[in-house]
PDB file of C-alpha atoms in Angstrom:
ATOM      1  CA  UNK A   1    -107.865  48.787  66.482  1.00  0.00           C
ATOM      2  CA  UNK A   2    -105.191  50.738  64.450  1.00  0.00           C
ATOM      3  CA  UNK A   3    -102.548  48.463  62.456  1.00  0.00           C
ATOM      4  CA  UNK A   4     -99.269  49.616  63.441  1.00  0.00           C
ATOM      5  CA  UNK A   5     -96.172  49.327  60.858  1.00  0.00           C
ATOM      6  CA  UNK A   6     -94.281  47.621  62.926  1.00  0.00           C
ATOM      7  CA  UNK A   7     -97.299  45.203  62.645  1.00  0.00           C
ATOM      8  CA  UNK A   8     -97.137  45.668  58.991  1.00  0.00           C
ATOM      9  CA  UNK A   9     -93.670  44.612  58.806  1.00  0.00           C
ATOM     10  CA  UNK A  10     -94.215  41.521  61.028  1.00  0.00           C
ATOM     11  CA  UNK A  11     -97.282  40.292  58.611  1.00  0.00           C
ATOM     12  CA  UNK A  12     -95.028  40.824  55.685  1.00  0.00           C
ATOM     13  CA  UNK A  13     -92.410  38.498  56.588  1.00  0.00           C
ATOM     14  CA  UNK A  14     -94.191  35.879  57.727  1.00  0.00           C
ATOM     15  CA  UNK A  15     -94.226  32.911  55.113  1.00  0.00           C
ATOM     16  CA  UNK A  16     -97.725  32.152  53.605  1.00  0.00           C
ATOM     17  CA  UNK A  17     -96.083  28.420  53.672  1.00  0.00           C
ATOM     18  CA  UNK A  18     -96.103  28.889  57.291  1.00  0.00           C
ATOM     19  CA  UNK A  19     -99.872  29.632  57.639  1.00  0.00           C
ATOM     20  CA  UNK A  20    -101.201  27.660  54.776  1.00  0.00           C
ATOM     21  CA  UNK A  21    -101.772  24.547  56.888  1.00  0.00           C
ATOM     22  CA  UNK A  22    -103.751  26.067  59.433  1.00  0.00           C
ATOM     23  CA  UNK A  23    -106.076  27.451  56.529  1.00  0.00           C
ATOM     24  CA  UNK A  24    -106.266  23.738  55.606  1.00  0.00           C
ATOM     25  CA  UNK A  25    -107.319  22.421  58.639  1.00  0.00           C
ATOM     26  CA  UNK A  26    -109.326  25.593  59.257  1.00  0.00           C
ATOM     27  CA  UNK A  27    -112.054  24.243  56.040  1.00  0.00           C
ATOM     28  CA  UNK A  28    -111.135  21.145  56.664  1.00  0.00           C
ATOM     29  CA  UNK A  29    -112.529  20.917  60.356  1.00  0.00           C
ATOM     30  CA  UNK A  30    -115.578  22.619  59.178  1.00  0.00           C
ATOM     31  CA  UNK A  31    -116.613  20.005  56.163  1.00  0.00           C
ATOM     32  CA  UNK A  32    -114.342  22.165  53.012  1.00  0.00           C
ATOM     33  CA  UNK A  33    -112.138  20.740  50.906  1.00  0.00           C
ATOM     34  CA  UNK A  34    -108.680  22.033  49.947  1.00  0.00           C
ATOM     35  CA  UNK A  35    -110.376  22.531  46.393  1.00  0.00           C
ATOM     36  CA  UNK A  36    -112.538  24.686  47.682  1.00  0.00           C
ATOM     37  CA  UNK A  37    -109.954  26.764  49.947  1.00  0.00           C
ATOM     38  CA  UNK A  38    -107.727  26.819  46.475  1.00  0.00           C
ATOM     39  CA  UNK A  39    -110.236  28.265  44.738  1.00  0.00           C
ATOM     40  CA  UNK A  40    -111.016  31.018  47.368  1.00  0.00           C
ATOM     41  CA  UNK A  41    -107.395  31.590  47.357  1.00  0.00           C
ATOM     42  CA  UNK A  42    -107.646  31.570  43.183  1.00  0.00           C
ATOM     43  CA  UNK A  43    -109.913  34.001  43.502  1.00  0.00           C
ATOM     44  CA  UNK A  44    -108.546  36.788  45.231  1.00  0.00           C
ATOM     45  CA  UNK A  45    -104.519  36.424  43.691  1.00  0.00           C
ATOM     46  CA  UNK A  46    -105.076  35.368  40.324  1.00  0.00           C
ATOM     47  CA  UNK A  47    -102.943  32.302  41.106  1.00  0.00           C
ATOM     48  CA  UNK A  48    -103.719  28.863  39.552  1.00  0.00           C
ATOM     49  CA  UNK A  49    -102.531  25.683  41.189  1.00  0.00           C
ATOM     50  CA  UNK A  50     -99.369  25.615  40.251  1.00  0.00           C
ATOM     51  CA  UNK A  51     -98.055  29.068  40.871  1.00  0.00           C
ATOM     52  CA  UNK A  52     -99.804  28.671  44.759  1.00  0.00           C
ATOM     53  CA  UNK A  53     -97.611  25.111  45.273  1.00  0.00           C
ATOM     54  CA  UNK A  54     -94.322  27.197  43.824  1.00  0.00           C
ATOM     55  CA  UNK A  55     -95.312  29.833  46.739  1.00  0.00           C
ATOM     56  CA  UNK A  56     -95.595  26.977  49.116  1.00  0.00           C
ATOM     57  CA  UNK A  57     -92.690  25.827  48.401  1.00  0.00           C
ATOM     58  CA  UNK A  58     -90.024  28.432  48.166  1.00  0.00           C
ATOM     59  CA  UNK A  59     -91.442  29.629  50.983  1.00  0.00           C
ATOM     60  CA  UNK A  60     -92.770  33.159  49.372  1.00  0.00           C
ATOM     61  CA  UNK A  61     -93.278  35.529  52.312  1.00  0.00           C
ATOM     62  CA  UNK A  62     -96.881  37.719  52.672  1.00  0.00           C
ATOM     63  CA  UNK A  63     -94.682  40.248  51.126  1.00  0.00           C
ATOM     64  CA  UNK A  64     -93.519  38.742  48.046  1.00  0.00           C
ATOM     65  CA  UNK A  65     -96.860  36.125  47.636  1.00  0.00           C
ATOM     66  CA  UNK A  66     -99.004  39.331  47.640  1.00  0.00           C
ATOM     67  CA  UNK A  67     -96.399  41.158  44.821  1.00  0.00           C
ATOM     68  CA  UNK A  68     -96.896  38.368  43.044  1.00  0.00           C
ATOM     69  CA  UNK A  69    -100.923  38.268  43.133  1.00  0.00           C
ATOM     70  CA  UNK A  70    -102.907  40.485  40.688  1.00  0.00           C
ATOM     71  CA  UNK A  71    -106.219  41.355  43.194  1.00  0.00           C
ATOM     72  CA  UNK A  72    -109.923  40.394  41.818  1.00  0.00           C
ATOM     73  CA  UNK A  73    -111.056  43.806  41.160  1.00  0.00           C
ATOM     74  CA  UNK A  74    -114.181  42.677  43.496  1.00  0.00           C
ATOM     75  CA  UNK A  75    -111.214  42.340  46.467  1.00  0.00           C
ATOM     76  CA  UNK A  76    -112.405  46.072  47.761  1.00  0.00           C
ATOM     77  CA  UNK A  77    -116.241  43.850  48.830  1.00  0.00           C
ATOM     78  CA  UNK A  78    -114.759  42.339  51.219  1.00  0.00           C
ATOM     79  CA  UNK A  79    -115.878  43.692  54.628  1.00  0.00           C
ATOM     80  CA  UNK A  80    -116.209  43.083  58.174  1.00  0.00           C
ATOM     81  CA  UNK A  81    -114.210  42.676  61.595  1.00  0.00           C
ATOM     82  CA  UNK A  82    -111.340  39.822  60.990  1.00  0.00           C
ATOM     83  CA  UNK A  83    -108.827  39.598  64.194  1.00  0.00           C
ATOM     84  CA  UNK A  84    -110.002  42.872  65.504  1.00  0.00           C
ATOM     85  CA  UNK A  85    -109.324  44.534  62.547  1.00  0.00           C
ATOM     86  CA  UNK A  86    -112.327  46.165  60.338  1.00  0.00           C
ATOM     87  CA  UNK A  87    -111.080  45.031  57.293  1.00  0.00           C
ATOM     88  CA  UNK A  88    -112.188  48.519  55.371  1.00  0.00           C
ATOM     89  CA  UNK A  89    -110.572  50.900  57.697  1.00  0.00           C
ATOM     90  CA  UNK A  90    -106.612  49.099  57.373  1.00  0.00           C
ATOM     91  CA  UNK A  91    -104.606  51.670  55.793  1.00  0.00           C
ATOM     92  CA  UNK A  92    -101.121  49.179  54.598  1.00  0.00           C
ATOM     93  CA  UNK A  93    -102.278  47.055  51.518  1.00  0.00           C
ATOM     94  CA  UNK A  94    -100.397  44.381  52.423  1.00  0.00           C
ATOM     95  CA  UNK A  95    -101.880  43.895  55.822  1.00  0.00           C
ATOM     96  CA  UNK A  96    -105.722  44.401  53.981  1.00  0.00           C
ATOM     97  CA  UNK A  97    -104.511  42.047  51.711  1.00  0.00           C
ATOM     98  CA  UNK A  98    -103.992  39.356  54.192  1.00  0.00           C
ATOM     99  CA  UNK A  99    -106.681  40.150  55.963  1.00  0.00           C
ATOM    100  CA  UNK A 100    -109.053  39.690  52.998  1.00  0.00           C
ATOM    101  CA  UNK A 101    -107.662  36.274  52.500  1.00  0.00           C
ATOM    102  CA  UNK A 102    -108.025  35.560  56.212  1.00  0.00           C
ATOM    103  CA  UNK A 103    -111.523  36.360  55.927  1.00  0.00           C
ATOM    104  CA  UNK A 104    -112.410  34.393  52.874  1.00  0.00           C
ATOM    105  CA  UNK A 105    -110.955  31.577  54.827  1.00  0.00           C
ATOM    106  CA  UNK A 106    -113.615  32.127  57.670  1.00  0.00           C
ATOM    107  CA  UNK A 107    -115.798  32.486  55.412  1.00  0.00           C
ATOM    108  CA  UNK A 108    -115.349  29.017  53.751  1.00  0.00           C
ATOM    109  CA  UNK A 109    -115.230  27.644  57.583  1.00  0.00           C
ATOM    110  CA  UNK A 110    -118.360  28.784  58.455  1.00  0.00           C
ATOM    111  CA  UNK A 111    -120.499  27.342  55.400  1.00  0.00           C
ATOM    112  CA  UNK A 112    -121.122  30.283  53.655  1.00  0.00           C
ATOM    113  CA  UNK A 113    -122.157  29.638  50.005  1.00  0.00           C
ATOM    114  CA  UNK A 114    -119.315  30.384  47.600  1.00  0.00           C
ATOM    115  CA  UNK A 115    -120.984  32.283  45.097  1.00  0.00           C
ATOM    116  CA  UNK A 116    -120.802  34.544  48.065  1.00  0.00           C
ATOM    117  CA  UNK A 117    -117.897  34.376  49.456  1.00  0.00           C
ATOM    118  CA  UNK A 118    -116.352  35.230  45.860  1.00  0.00           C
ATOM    119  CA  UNK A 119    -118.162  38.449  45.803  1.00  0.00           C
ATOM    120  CA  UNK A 120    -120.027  37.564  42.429  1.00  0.00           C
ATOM    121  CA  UNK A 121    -121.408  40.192  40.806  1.00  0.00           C
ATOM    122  CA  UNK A 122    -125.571  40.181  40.257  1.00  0.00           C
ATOM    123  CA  UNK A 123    -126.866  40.084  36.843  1.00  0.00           C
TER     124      UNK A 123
END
């Protein structure tokens, strides 16, 4: 599937408020904690605690949260199908963007160990 912009557009002012909740009960139906979603989320904005509950709670669309996010430089690892989508072939940044952070979420969800899900580097 092709992203459209019109599909861009629609991503980009949707509120991450708005969809944070169903992240949380996303992990949280699957055995994760909140933590452990924060630190997923952490991970691929650069945002610590605080800064994510400002987001929350001015309401920060995808558009403005992402602005705001410096990417891990390991963001570009993050593969697969999320939604339909094959996360490597999305050409609009902002729509990759939230669909890396979508599939970290899933991720989490489904168990997988989070030394892998945050893309750690071998030594």
């Amino acid at each position: 599937m092709k992203v459209t912009a019109e599909k861009n557009d629609k991503v980009a002012q949707m509120t991450f408020a708005s969809i944070y909740p169903h992240y949380v009960r996303k992990v949280g139906k699957k055995g994760r904690t909140k933590e452990e979603l924060h630190q997923v989320i952490s991970w691929l904005t650069g945002f610590d605690e605080g800064q994510l509950q400002d987001l929350i709670q001015e309401k920060a669309t995808f558009e403005t949260f992402f602005q705001k996010a410096t990417l891990h430089p390991n963001a570009h690892l993050i593969k697969g199908v999320i939604c339909g989508y094959r996360i490597e072939d999305i050409e609009f940044d902002l729509y990759r963007n939230v669909r890396y952070l979508d599939k970290l979420v899933d991720e989490l969800a489904k168990g997988r160990a989070m030394e892998k899900i945050l893309r750690e580097e071998k030594k």
